[in-house]
Amino acid sequence: MTQTNPASERAAETHDIVGSGHTFGSVTDKISSIVQTTRTPKAWYVGFTISFAFLMLLMVSVAWLFVRGIGIWGINIPVGWGVDIVNFVWWIGIGHAGTLISAILLLMRQQWRTSINRFAEAMTLFAVSCAGLYPILHLGRPEYFYWLLPYPSTMGIWPQFRSPLMWDVFAVSTYATVSALFWFVGLIPDFATLRDRATSTTGQVIYGILAMGWRGSARHWRRYEQAYLLLAALATPLVVSVHTIVSFDFAVSVIPGWHTTIFPPYFVAGAIFAGFAMVLTIMLPLRAAYGLEDFVTLRHIRNMCYVLLASGLIVAYGYLMEVFFAWYSGNHYEAHVILNRFYGPYAWLYWALILTNIVIPQLLWFSRVRQNLLVVWLVAMSVNIGMWLERFVIIVISLHQDFLPSSWGMYTPTFWDWSTFFGTIGLFCSLLFLFLRFLPMISIFEMRELVHHVEDEAH
Amino acid sequence: MIPHDLDTTLRRLQRRALLVGCAALACCLAAAAAAPGQFFRSYLVGFVYCAGFPLGALAVLMVHHLVGGAWGHLTRRFLEASTRTLPVLTLLFMPVAIGTRWLYPWTDAAAVGSDALLRHKALWLNFPFFIGRAAFYFAVWWTLAWVLNRWSARQDRTGDPALLDRFASLSAAGLVVFALTGSFAAFDWLMSTEPKWFSTIYGAMVAMGWMLAALAFTVIVAHYLSDREPVRSAADEQSFNDLGNLMLAFLMLWTYMALSQFLLIWSANLPEEIEWYLLRFSGSWLAVAISLPVFHYLVPFLALLSRPLKRCAPALVKVAGLLLVMRLVDNYWLIAPVYAHGGVHAHWMDALCPIGICGLWLAAFCWQLRQMPLIPLHDQEPETAQHEVPAHG
């Protein structure tokens, strides 16, 4: 009878965050070779071309929007917030995983984060860029977006400080700034590595400028560690604040289905859920394409599955509370919202949401599922869809039938709604492909640190 | 099971707690004949406060089994002993069950009959179902506590490493179950004192308060026992630092939920919801309300940011003590205004009932604490914990 010893497996797993036999040199070679090659893989060109085509679709959609106004979208009264706001919340949620992985897991001393944080942070930045577009486009007259800022206007216009929509402006822009800083600071030592290894003058100059004179002296490192930790501590509350405020955008109103106190934690959990799903969606193919199995190991994937499962369950708790209180409150309108979700004209979207967001992710309870990367990828994909549906259900179903039956209506997204959505996916993927080609997608110096620790433990 | 001198100390504490608890409850019971309403109201505050220790401990214990960490090595047995007091908590629930008539307006048939909303809710808020649900919650909690403790005892005997994975699996499922039962217990026992009011975050907020109370209590126990073996060698600075961080996290989560509820209800200002805050801000209740953000959040929050403080157990214990006091204040503020509109009407039983209940509970805790070694004998955690990088934090 062969008996496996879970304790030794567990002990072995702690080493599993990096493949065995790696040295400082091999880590550096492996990661920087993806960037510093003269032969760009054909698949990269194919992927980038497709993404870029979608980016162009976005440009066309936005240009047409500026010409004709937001009437080209399907929104109207009573559904004044449609797919555009759904997309805003969806993208901003996706962004949160990056900060969570890079900042919170750093503060919690979770070593395994090292090989995925750079990539996840990049994803954050690109997702926030996509998200940030929507509220501006939605303004109708986007050239006046600066009216949202409290500046000494001679017209006496002053933003409403009690409105979370206005807090959003600060929260999202602060978040974008800190995320960009955090990402850039994290890249500095790697820029220096790339500068030193660059063979072309262009590469040396560009990476040299970006490295900001990094020499890797003890003093540099000391300052660097302090700055990095401080930024992590700054970024952590931002993760929570941004999505809390996004949830407030809805919950401070009196719309049934929007106004409920569970929204803040449930939105934050939803953001983490969506974000980890997106990290897995992109990471799994990349890992296979670039042969990164030694750096993104099964343990990473398992841990991400755990986070996915846990955050998904919190979201499910939110759904349950909504349904229970729709009945318990005895409030006619609250009850109508839930019944309308269950049986109304958009009911199929609600049930699709339950299937993709709650039922399918439960597969992750099984370790055999977690080890089957194709299934994990499919589950992550299901969550991506589910979280989009969730926002659609919350926004559209609550709006299209509210208090007065005489003002009920239906909402159908138009071609331009979809083209803008797929256009931002194009923007996201284009940026991602450029990132993969020109910057190290895994933090080289942190991986070296990790190899060092693992070696220490082995002795 | 535990060193003789420690056993004597705990035994003495147990006897004293029992004595104080019985005396305090006896006084309250004697007065109950004259003022049953006041007795049950004071009792409910004490019960809900005390329930936080075993229930919060169950949740924190399961969190530890899931995420690991050296802090759990130090505190696991305290948490486990706490969960083993759940049968005592069930006994302590009896007066609440008896006193529903004085506590919950939905038990008044006349009031329910004349109110459409209460009639609608009678399907959920009725005495047999209320008791049935409580029995179900306790059964679930007992089962979880019983299995976790049994496995823990087996781990001491055999050191079977396979148990680690079983702990984790059970705790994952257990936390899901706990989140649901805990929330609904909060709706039943606390929220239904105002049967027309509702808030979807309420269950999570109350459960987080329980976890915070249990953790603060555990910190105090860990420090109290840390001057002697075997706790001394496990009670290092790093463990207290981790416990301090965890306390900070729970504190922030509780505040986050309480603030979210307040902001959303204040902002929407709907008659059916705002009533809850108007009642709790009226008259001298406002002072109690203001004390919460100050002493339940700001002061402990600022204190727990300091790393030297977290590494210094006596200082950390002071923060934990403050939090334990504020948990009681919070529970009082949640429940008592329902029965005392317009301002605080403090009654001596408001103090004596919680003392009595907590005294009895503490005696049970000490008794259970003596039943198993104070530090797990074959815990794998310290070894695995060492693999983490000690760089930041």
mmCIF file of N, CA and C in Angstrom, chain A residues 109-180:
data_model
loop_
_atom_site.group_PDB
_atom_site.id
_atom_site.type_symbol
_atom_site.label_atom_id
_atom_site.label_comp_id
_atom_site.label_asym_id
_atom_site.label_seq_id
_atom_site.Cartn_x
_atom_site.Cartn_y
_atom_site.Cartn_z
ATOM 1 N N ARG A 109 2.814 39.065 3.491
ATOM 2 C CA ARG A 109 3.995 38.212 3.341
ATOM 3 C C ARG A 109 3.682 36.918 2.592
ATOM 4 N N GLN A 110 2.857 37.021 1.574
ATOM 5 C CA GLN A 110 2.540 35.842 0.767
ATOM 6 C C GLN A 110 3.515 35.806 -0.403
ATOM 7 N N GLN A 111 4.553 34.974 -0.232
ATOM 8 C CA GLN A 111 5.613 34.920 -1.217
ATOM 9 C C GLN A 111 5.167 34.526 -2.607
ATOM 10 N N TRP A 112 4.142 33.702 -2.651
ATOM 11 C CA TRP A 112 3.788 33.148 -3.958
ATOM 12 C C TRP A 112 3.338 34.199 -4.940
ATOM 13 N N ARG A 113 3.033 35.377 -4.433
ATOM 14 C CA ARG A 113 2.536 36.426 -5.304
ATOM 15 C C ARG A 113 3.587 36.896 -6.297
ATOM 16 N N THR A 114 4.880 36.659 -5.952
ATOM 17 C CA THR A 114 5.974 37.287 -6.672
ATOM 18 C C THR A 114 5.898 37.131 -8.186
ATOM 19 N N SER A 115 5.600 35.933 -8.645
ATOM 20 C CA SER A 115 5.701 35.760 -10.093
ATOM 21 C C SER A 115 4.470 36.261 -10.830
ATOM 22 N N ILE A 116 3.398 36.580 -10.129
ATOM 23 C CA ILE A 116 2.228 37.051 -10.865
ATOM 24 C C ILE A 116 1.942 38.525 -10.633
ATOM 25 N N ASN A 117 2.676 39.172 -9.716
ATOM 26 C CA ASN A 117 2.250 40.530 -9.366
ATOM 27 C C ASN A 117 2.494 41.539 -10.478
ATOM 28 N N ARG A 118 3.645 41.447 -11.134
ATOM 29 C CA ARG A 118 3.941 42.419 -12.189
ATOM 30 C C ARG A 118 2.856 42.405 -13.252
ATOM 31 N N PHE A 119 2.551 41.200 -13.651
ATOM 32 C CA PHE A 119 1.566 41.013 -14.694
ATOM 33 C C PHE A 119 0.185 41.510 -14.249
ATOM 34 N N ALA A 120 -0.158 41.170 -13.005
ATOM 35 C CA ALA A 120 -1.473 41.572 -12.511
ATOM 36 C C ALA A 120 -1.565 43.087 -12.367
ATOM 37 N N GLU A 121 -0.456 43.722 -11.986
ATOM 38 C CA GLU A 121 -0.473 45.182 -11.876
ATOM 39 C C GLU A 121 -0.665 45.830 -13.234
ATOM 40 N N ALA A 122 0.007 45.265 -14.239
ATOM 41 C CA ALA A 122 -0.165 45.799 -15.594
ATOM 42 C C ALA A 122 -1.626 45.688 -15.992
ATOM 43 N N MET A 123 -2.204 44.528 -15.659
ATOM 44 C CA MET A 123 -3.596 44.310 -15.981
ATOM 45 C C MET A 123 -4.474 45.366 -15.306
ATOM 46 N N THR A 124 -4.142 45.687 -14.051
ATOM 47 C CA THR A 124 -4.877 46.728 -13.329
ATOM 48 C C THR A 124 -4.873 48.037 -14.098
ATOM 49 N N LEU A 125 -3.674 48.439 -14.495
ATOM 50 C CA LEU A 125 -3.550 49.729 -15.176
ATOM 51 C C LEU A 125 -4.374 49.750 -16.451
ATOM 52 N N PHE A 126 -4.280 48.668 -17.223
ATOM 53 C CA PHE A 126 -4.993 48.653 -18.500
ATOM 54 C C PHE A 126 -6.498 48.608 -18.263
ATOM 55 N N ALA A 127 -6.904 47.839 -17.265
ATOM 56 C CA ALA A 127 -8.342 47.747 -16.987
ATOM 57 C C ALA A 127 -8.876 49.093 -16.506
ATOM 58 N N VAL A 128 -8.098 49.781 -15.654
ATOM 59 C CA VAL A 128 -8.560 51.087 -15.169
ATOM 60 C C VAL A 128 -8.630 52.077 -16.325
ATOM 61 N N SER A 129 -7.694 51.975 -17.278
ATOM 62 C CA SER A 129 -7.764 52.854 -18.442
ATOM 63 C C SER A 129 -9.066 52.631 -19.187
ATOM 64 N N CYS A 130 -9.425 51.363 -19.376
ATOM 65 C CA CYS A 130 -10.683 51.067 -20.079
ATOM 66 C C CYS A 130 -11.869 51.585 -19.276
ATOM 67 N N ALA A 131 -11.829 51.340 -17.961
ATOM 68 C CA ALA A 131 -12.952 51.747 -17.106
ATOM 69 C C ALA A 131 -13.119 53.250 -17.146
ATOM 70 N N GLY A 132 -12.006 53.964 -17.021
ATOM 71 C CA GLY A 132 -12.063 55.414 -16.925
ATOM 72 C C GLY A 132 -12.720 56.065 -18.127
ATOM 73 N N LEU A 133 -12.630 55.403 -19.288
ATOM 74 C CA LEU A 133 -13.232 55.975 -20.490
ATOM 75 C C LEU A 133 -14.742 56.136 -20.365
ATOM 76 N N TYR A 134 -15.387 55.141 -19.750
ATOM 77 C CA TYR A 134 -16.851 55.087 -19.839
ATOM 78 C C TYR A 134 -17.579 56.261 -19.195
ATOM 79 N N PRO A 135 -17.258 56.592 -17.942
ATOM 80 C CA PRO A 135 -17.999 57.725 -17.366
ATOM 81 C C PRO A 135 -17.786 58.991 -18.183
ATOM 82 N N ILE A 136 -16.584 59.157 -18.715
ATOM 83 C CA ILE A 136 -16.307 60.357 -19.504
ATOM 84 C C ILE A 136 -17.156 60.332 -20.787
ATOM 85 N N LEU A 137 -17.171 59.179 -21.441
ATOM 86 C CA LEU A 137 -17.962 59.078 -22.671
ATOM 87 C C LEU A 137 -19.445 59.274 -22.369
ATOM 88 N N HIS A 138 -19.840 58.777 -21.203
ATOM 89 C CA HIS A 138 -21.253 58.834 -20.835
ATOM 90 C C HIS A 138 -21.706 60.267 -20.565
ATOM 91 N N LEU A 139 -20.779 61.155 -20.306
ATOM 92 C CA LEU A 139 -21.162 62.516 -19.924
ATOM 93 C C LEU A 139 -21.994 63.189 -21.007
ATOM 94 N N GLY A 140 -21.874 62.709 -22.225
ATOM 95 C CA GLY A 140 -22.615 63.370 -23.291
ATOM 96 C C GLY A 140 -21.814 64.519 -23.874
ATOM 97 N N ARG A 141 -21.331 65.366 -23.016
ATOM 98 C CA ARG A 141 -20.445 66.433 -23.480
ATOM 99 C C ARG A 141 -19.109 66.281 -22.748
ATOM 100 N N PRO A 142 -18.321 65.285 -23.197
ATOM 101 C CA PRO A 142 -17.123 64.903 -22.442
ATOM 102 C C PRO A 142 -16.108 66.033 -22.321
ATOM 103 N N GLU A 143 -16.240 67.048 -23.212
ATOM 104 C CA GLU A 143 -15.245 68.137 -23.107
ATOM 105 C C GLU A 143 -15.402 68.919 -21.804
ATOM 106 N N TYR A 144 -16.546 68.729 -21.134
ATOM 107 C CA TYR A 144 -16.751 69.436 -19.858
ATOM 108 C C TYR A 144 -16.461 68.567 -18.645
ATOM 109 N N PHE A 145 -15.707 67.496 -18.844
ATOM 110 C CA PHE A 145 -15.493 66.573 -17.732
ATOM 111 C C PHE A 145 -14.867 67.280 -16.519
ATOM 112 N N TYR A 146 -14.127 68.361 -16.796
ATOM 113 C CA TYR A 146 -13.425 69.018 -15.678
ATOM 114 C C TYR A 146 -14.400 69.723 -14.732
ATOM 115 N N TRP A 147 -15.674 69.806 -15.108
ATOM 116 C CA TRP A 147 -16.659 70.389 -14.187
ATOM 117 C C TRP A 147 -16.821 69.528 -12.941
ATOM 118 N N LEU A 148 -16.379 68.279 -13.060
ATOM 119 C CA LEU A 148 -16.453 67.396 -11.894
ATOM 120 C C LEU A 148 -15.424 67.763 -10.845
ATOM 121 N N LEU A 149 -14.431 68.518 -11.248
ATOM 122 C CA LEU A 149 -13.360 68.846 -10.301
ATOM 123 C C LEU A 149 -13.703 70.142 -9.573
ATOM 124 N N PRO A 150 -13.355 70.217 -8.302
ATOM 125 C CA PRO A 150 -13.620 71.454 -7.561
ATOM 126 C C PRO A 150 -12.564 72.501 -7.893
ATOM 127 N N TYR A 151 -12.782 73.271 -8.941
ATOM 128 C CA TYR A 151 -11.831 74.327 -9.287
ATOM 129 C C TYR A 151 -12.552 75.664 -9.169
ATOM 130 N N PRO A 152 -11.823 76.744 -8.981
ATOM 131 C CA PRO A 152 -12.486 78.047 -8.761
ATOM 132 C C PRO A 152 -13.083 78.570 -10.050
ATOM 133 N N SER A 153 -14.258 78.052 -10.376
ATOM 134 C CA SER A 153 -14.890 78.411 -11.633
ATOM 135 C C SER A 153 -15.539 79.777 -11.520
ATOM 136 N N THR A 154 -15.342 80.611 -12.551
ATOM 137 C CA THR A 154 -15.962 81.945 -12.529
ATOM 138 C C THR A 154 -17.464 81.842 -12.708
ATOM 139 N N MET A 155 -17.935 80.656 -13.181
ATOM 140 C CA MET A 155 -19.380 80.482 -13.345
ATOM 141 C C MET A 155 -20.043 80.067 -12.038
ATOM 142 N N GLY A 156 -19.227 79.916 -11.011
ATOM 143 C CA GLY A 156 -19.808 79.540 -9.726
ATOM 144 C C GLY A 156 -20.261 78.104 -9.672
ATOM 145 N N ILE A 157 -19.734 77.270 -10.592
ATOM 146 C CA ILE A 157 -20.134 75.870 -10.571
ATOM 147 C C ILE A 157 -19.266 75.120 -9.574
ATOM 148 N N TRP A 158 -19.913 74.340 -8.767
ATOM 149 C CA TRP A 158 -19.192 73.621 -7.719
ATOM 150 C C TRP A 158 -19.755 72.206 -7.673
ATOM 151 N N PRO A 159 -18.895 71.198 -7.628
ATOM 152 C CA PRO A 159 -19.464 69.839 -7.629
ATOM 153 C C PRO A 159 -20.212 69.521 -6.334
ATOM 154 N N GLN A 160 -21.105 68.565 -6.429
ATOM 155 C CA GLN A 160 -21.884 68.140 -5.262
ATOM 156 C C GLN A 160 -21.048 67.143 -4.452
ATOM 157 N N PHE A 161 -20.555 67.611 -3.319
ATOM 158 C CA PHE A 161 -19.643 66.761 -2.549
ATOM 159 C C PHE A 161 -20.351 65.593 -1.869
ATOM 160 N N ARG A 162 -21.654 65.648 -1.809
ATOM 161 C CA ARG A 162 -22.358 64.540 -1.175
ATOM 162 C C ARG A 162 -22.601 63.390 -2.146
ATOM 163 N N SER A 163 -22.262 63.605 -3.394
ATOM 164 C CA SER A 163 -22.559 62.566 -4.391
ATOM 165 C C SER A 163 -21.364 61.624 -4.574
ATOM 166 N N PRO A 164 -21.607 60.325 -4.457
ATOM 167 C CA PRO A 164 -20.519 59.369 -4.686
ATOM 168 C C PRO A 164 -20.005 59.421 -6.121
ATOM 169 N N LEU A 165 -20.806 59.911 -7.060
ATOM 170 C CA LEU A 165 -20.321 60.033 -8.434
ATOM 171 C C LEU A 165 -19.121 60.960 -8.473
ATOM 172 N N MET A 166 -19.172 61.938 -7.597
ATOM 173 C CA MET A 166 -18.078 62.892 -7.523
ATOM 174 C C MET A 166 -16.888 62.271 -6.783
ATOM 175 N N TRP A 167 -17.179 61.452 -5.753
ATOM 176 C CA TRP A 167 -16.083 60.765 -5.052
ATOM 177 C C TRP A 167 -15.366 59.834 -6.025
ATOM 178 N N ASP A 168 -16.160 59.262 -6.939
ATOM 179 C CA ASP A 168 -15.593 58.368 -7.948
ATOM 180 C C ASP A 168 -14.437 59.026 -8.691
ATOM 181 N N VAL A 169 -14.637 60.304 -9.029
ATOM 182 C CA VAL A 169 -13.613 61.010 -9.793
ATOM 183 C C VAL A 169 -12.299 60.971 -9.021
ATOM 184 N N PHE A 170 -12.395 61.260 -7.729
ATOM 185 C CA PHE A 170 -11.173 61.258 -6.918
ATOM 186 C C PHE A 170 -10.655 59.844 -6.707
ATOM 187 N N ALA A 171 -11.582 58.941 -6.394
ATOM 188 C CA ALA A 171 -11.148 57.579 -6.064
ATOM 189 C C ALA A 171 -10.458 56.936 -7.255
ATOM 190 N N VAL A 172 -11.086 57.029 -8.420
ATOM 191 C CA VAL A 172 -10.528 56.336 -9.578
ATOM 192 C C VAL A 172 -9.229 56.995 -10.027
ATOM 193 N N SER A 173 -9.199 58.333 -10.009
ATOM 194 C CA SER A 173 -7.961 58.961 -10.484
ATOM 195 C C SER A 173 -6.814 58.719 -9.497
ATOM 196 N N THR A 174 -7.112 58.725 -8.201
ATOM 197 C CA THR A 174 -6.057 58.412 -7.227
ATOM 198 C C THR A 174 -5.584 56.985 -7.409
ATOM 199 N N TYR A 175 -6.549 56.113 -7.604
ATOM 200 C CA TYR A 175 -6.225 54.700 -7.765
ATOM 201 C C TYR A 175 -5.336 54.491 -8.988
ATOM 202 N N ALA A 176 -5.715 55.139 -10.089
ATOM 203 C CA ALA A 176 -4.924 54.990 -11.310
ATOM 204 C C ALA A 176 -3.508 55.519 -11.088
ATOM 205 N N THR A 177 -3.402 56.661 -10.403
ATOM 206 C CA THR A 177 -2.080 57.249 -10.184
ATOM 207 C C THR A 177 -1.218 56.341 -9.312
ATOM 208 N N VAL A 178 -1.783 55.903 -8.194
ATOM 209 C CA VAL A 178 -0.979 55.082 -7.277
ATOM 210 C C VAL A 178 -0.624 53.751 -7.932
ATOM 211 N N SER A 179 -1.565 53.168 -8.678
ATOM 212 C CA SER A 179 -1.266 51.901 -9.348
ATOM 213 C C SER A 179 -0.126 52.084 -10.344
ATOM 214 N N ALA A 180 -0.176 53.191 -11.085
ATOM 215 C CA ALA A 180 0.876 53.433 -12.074
ATOM 216 C C ALA A 180 2.219 53.609 -11.384
#
